[in-house]
PDB file of C-alpha atoms in Angstrom:
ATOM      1  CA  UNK A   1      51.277 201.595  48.867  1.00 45.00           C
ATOM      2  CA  UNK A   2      48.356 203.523  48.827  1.00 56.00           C
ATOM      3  CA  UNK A   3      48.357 207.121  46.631  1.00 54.00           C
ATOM      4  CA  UNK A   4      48.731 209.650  49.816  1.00 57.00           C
ATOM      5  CA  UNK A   5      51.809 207.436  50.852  1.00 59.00           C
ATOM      6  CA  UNK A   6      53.196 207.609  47.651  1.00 52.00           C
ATOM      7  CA  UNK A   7      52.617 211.201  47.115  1.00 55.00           C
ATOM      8  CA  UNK A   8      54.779 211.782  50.608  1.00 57.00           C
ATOM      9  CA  UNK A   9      57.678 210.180  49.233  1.00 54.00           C
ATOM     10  CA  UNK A  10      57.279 212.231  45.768  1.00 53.00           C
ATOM     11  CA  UNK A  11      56.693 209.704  43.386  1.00 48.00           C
ATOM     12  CA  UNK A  12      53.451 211.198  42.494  1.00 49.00           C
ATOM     13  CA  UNK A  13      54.884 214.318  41.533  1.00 52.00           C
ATOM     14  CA  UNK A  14      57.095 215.586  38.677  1.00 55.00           C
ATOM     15  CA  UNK A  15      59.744 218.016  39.916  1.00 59.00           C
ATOM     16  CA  UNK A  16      62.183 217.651  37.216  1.00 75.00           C
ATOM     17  CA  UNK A  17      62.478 218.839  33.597  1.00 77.00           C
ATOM     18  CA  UNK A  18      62.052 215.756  31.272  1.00 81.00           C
ATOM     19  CA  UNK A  19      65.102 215.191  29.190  1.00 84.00           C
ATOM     20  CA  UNK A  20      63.148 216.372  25.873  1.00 84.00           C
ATOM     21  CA  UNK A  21      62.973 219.930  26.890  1.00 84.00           C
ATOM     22  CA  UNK A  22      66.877 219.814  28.376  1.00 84.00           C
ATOM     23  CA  UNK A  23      67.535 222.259  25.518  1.00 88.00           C
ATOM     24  CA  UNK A  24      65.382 225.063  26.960  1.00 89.00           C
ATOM     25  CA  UNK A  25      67.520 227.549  29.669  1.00 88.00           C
ATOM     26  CA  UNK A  26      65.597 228.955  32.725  1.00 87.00           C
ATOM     27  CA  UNK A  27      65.665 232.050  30.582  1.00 89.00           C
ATOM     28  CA  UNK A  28      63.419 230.226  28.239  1.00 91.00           C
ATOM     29  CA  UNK A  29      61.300 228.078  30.699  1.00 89.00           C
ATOM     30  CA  UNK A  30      60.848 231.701  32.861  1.00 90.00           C
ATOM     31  CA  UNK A  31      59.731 233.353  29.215  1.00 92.00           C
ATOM     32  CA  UNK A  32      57.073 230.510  28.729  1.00 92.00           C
ATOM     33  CA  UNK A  33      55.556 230.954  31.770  1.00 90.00           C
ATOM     34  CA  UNK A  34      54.837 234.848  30.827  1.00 92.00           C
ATOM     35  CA  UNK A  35      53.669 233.815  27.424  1.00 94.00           C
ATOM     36  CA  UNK A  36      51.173 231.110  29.505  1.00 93.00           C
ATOM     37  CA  UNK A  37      50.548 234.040  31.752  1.00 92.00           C
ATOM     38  CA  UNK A  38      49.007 236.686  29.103  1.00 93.00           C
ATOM     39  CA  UNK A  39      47.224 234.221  27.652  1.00 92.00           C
ATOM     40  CA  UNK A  40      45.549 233.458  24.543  1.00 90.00           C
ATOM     41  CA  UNK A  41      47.021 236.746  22.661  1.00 90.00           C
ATOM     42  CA  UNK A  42      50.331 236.183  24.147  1.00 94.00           C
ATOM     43  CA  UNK A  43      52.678 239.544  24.450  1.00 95.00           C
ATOM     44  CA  UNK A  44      52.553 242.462  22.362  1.00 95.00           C
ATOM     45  CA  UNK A  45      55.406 242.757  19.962  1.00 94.00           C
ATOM     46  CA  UNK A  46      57.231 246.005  21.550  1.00 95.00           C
ATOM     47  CA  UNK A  47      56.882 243.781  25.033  1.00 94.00           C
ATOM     48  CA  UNK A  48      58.508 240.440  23.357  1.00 94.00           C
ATOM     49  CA  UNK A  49      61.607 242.759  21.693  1.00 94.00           C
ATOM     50  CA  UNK A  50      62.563 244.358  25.307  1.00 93.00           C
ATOM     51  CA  UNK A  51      62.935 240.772  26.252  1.00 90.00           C
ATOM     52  CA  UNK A  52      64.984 240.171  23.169  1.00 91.00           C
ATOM     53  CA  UNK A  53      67.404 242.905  24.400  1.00 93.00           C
ATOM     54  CA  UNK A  54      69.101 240.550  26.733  1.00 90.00           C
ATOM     55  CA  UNK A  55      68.143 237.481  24.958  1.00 88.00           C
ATOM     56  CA  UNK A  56      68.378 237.930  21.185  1.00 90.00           C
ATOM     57  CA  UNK A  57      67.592 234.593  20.015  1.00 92.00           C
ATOM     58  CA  UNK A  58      64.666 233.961  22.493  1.00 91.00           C
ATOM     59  CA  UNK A  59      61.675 234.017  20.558  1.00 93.00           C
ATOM     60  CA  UNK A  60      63.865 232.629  17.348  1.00 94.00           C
ATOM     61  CA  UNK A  61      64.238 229.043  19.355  1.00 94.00           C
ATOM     62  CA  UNK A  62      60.851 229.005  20.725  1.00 96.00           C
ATOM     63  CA  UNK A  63      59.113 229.398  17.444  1.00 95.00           C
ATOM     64  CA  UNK A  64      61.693 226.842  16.080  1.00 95.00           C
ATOM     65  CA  UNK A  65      60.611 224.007  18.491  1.00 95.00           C
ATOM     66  CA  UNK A  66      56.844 224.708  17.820  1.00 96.00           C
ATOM     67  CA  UNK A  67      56.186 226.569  20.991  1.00 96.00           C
ATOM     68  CA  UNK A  68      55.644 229.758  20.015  1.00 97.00           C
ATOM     69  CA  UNK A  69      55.161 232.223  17.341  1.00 96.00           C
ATOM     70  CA  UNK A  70      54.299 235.694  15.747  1.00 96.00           C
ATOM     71  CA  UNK A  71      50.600 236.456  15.370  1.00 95.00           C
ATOM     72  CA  UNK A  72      49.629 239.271  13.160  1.00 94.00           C
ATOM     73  CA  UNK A  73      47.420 242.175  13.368  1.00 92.00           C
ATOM     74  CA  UNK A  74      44.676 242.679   9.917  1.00 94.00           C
ATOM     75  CA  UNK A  75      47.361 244.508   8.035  1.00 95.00           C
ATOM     76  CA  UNK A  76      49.476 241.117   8.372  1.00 95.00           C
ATOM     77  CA  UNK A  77      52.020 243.240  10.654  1.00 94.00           C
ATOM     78  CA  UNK A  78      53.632 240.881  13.489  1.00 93.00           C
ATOM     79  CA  UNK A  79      51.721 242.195  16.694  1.00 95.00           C
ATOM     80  CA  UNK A  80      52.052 239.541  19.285  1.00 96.00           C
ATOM     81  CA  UNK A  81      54.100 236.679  20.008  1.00 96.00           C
ATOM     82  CA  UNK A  82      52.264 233.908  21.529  1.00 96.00           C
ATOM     83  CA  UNK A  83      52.166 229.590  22.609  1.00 96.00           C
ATOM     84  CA  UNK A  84      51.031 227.610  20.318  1.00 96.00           C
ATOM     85  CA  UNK A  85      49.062 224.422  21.421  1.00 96.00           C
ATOM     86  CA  UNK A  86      52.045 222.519  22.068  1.00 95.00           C
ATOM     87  CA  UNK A  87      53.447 225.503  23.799  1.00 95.00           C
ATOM     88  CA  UNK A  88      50.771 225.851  25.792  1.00 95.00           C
ATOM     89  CA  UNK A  89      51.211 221.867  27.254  1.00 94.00           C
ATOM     90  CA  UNK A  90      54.987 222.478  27.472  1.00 93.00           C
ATOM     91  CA  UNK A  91      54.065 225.556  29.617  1.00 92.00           C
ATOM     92  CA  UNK A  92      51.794 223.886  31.845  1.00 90.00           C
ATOM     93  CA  UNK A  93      53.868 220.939  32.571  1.00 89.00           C
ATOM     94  CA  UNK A  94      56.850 223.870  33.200  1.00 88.00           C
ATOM     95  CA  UNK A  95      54.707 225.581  36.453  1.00 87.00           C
ATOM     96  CA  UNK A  96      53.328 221.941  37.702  1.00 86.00           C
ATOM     97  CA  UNK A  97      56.636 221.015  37.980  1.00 82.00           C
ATOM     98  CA  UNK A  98      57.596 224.528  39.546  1.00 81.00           C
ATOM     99  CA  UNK A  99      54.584 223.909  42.116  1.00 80.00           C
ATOM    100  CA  UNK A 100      55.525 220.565  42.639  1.00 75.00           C
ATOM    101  CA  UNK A 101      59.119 221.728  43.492  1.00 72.00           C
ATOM    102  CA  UNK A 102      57.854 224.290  46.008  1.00 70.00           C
ATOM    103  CA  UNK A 103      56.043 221.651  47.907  1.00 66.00           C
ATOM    104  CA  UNK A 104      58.595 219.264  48.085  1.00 62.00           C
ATOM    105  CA  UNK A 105      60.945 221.964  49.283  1.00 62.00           C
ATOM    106  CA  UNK A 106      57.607 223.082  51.896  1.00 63.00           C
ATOM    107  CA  UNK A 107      57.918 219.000  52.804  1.00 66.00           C
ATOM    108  CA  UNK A 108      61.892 218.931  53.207  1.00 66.00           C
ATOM    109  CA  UNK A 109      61.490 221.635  55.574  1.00 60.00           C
ATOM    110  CA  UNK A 110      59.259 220.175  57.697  1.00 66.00           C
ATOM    111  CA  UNK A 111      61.264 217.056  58.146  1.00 66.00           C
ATOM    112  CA  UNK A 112      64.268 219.126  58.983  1.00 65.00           C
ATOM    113  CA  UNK A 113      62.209 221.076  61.546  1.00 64.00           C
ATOM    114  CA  UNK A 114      61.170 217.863  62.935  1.00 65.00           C
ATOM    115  CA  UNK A 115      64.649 215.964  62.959  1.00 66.00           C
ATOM    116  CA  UNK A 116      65.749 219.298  64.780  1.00 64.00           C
ATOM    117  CA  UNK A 117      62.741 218.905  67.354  1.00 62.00           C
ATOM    118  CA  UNK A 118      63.216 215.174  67.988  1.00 62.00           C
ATOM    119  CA  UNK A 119      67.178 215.757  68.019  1.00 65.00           C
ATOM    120  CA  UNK A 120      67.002 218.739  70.253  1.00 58.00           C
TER     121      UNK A 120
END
């Protein structure tokens, strides 16, 4: 089988979580993605604790697993909370596999509309 048949059938493409990172909830996996979002600097510290409202121990299991953690202003105050390198590569692999997702749903909907077509 060449690549572009293989890539129709979703072989090519990753839309599951591995089973390494079944410990993370979509709460977490959805808090990554912002972290990966704002970037190198990560979220300021008075954004990260109105996210800890709802989710207390959010940031505390992040930074546990190596994903994430405080960054300090000059004073050595915590100011930001942000990926670490291995965060970062979690992160990534967390919105290819959201992309990938998205077009295999795009894909299952176009077979449906064709089945529909062809049955109609």
């Amino acid at each position: 089988m060449e690549n572009v048949e293989l890539d129709n059938l979703g072989i090519l493409r990753q839309t599951k979580v591995p089973h390494e990172l079944d410990w993370m909830t979509d709460d977490e996996k959805r808090f990554m993605l912002v972290l990966l979002d704002a970037g190198e600097f990560g979220l300021l510290k008075r954004q990260v604790l109105k996210e800890l409202k709802t989710q207390p121990d959010l940031a505390m299991r992040l930074s546990a697993h190596g994903l994430a953690d405080w960054g300090t202003d000059r004073h050595g105050k915590e100011s930001f909370f942000a990926l670490s390198n291995k965060g970062e590569e979690v992160a990534g692999m967390l919105l290819r596999i959201a992309r990938n997702a998205s077009h295999a749903s795009i894909r299952e909907l176009k077979a449906q509309d064709a089945a529909e077509v062809h049955a109609g």
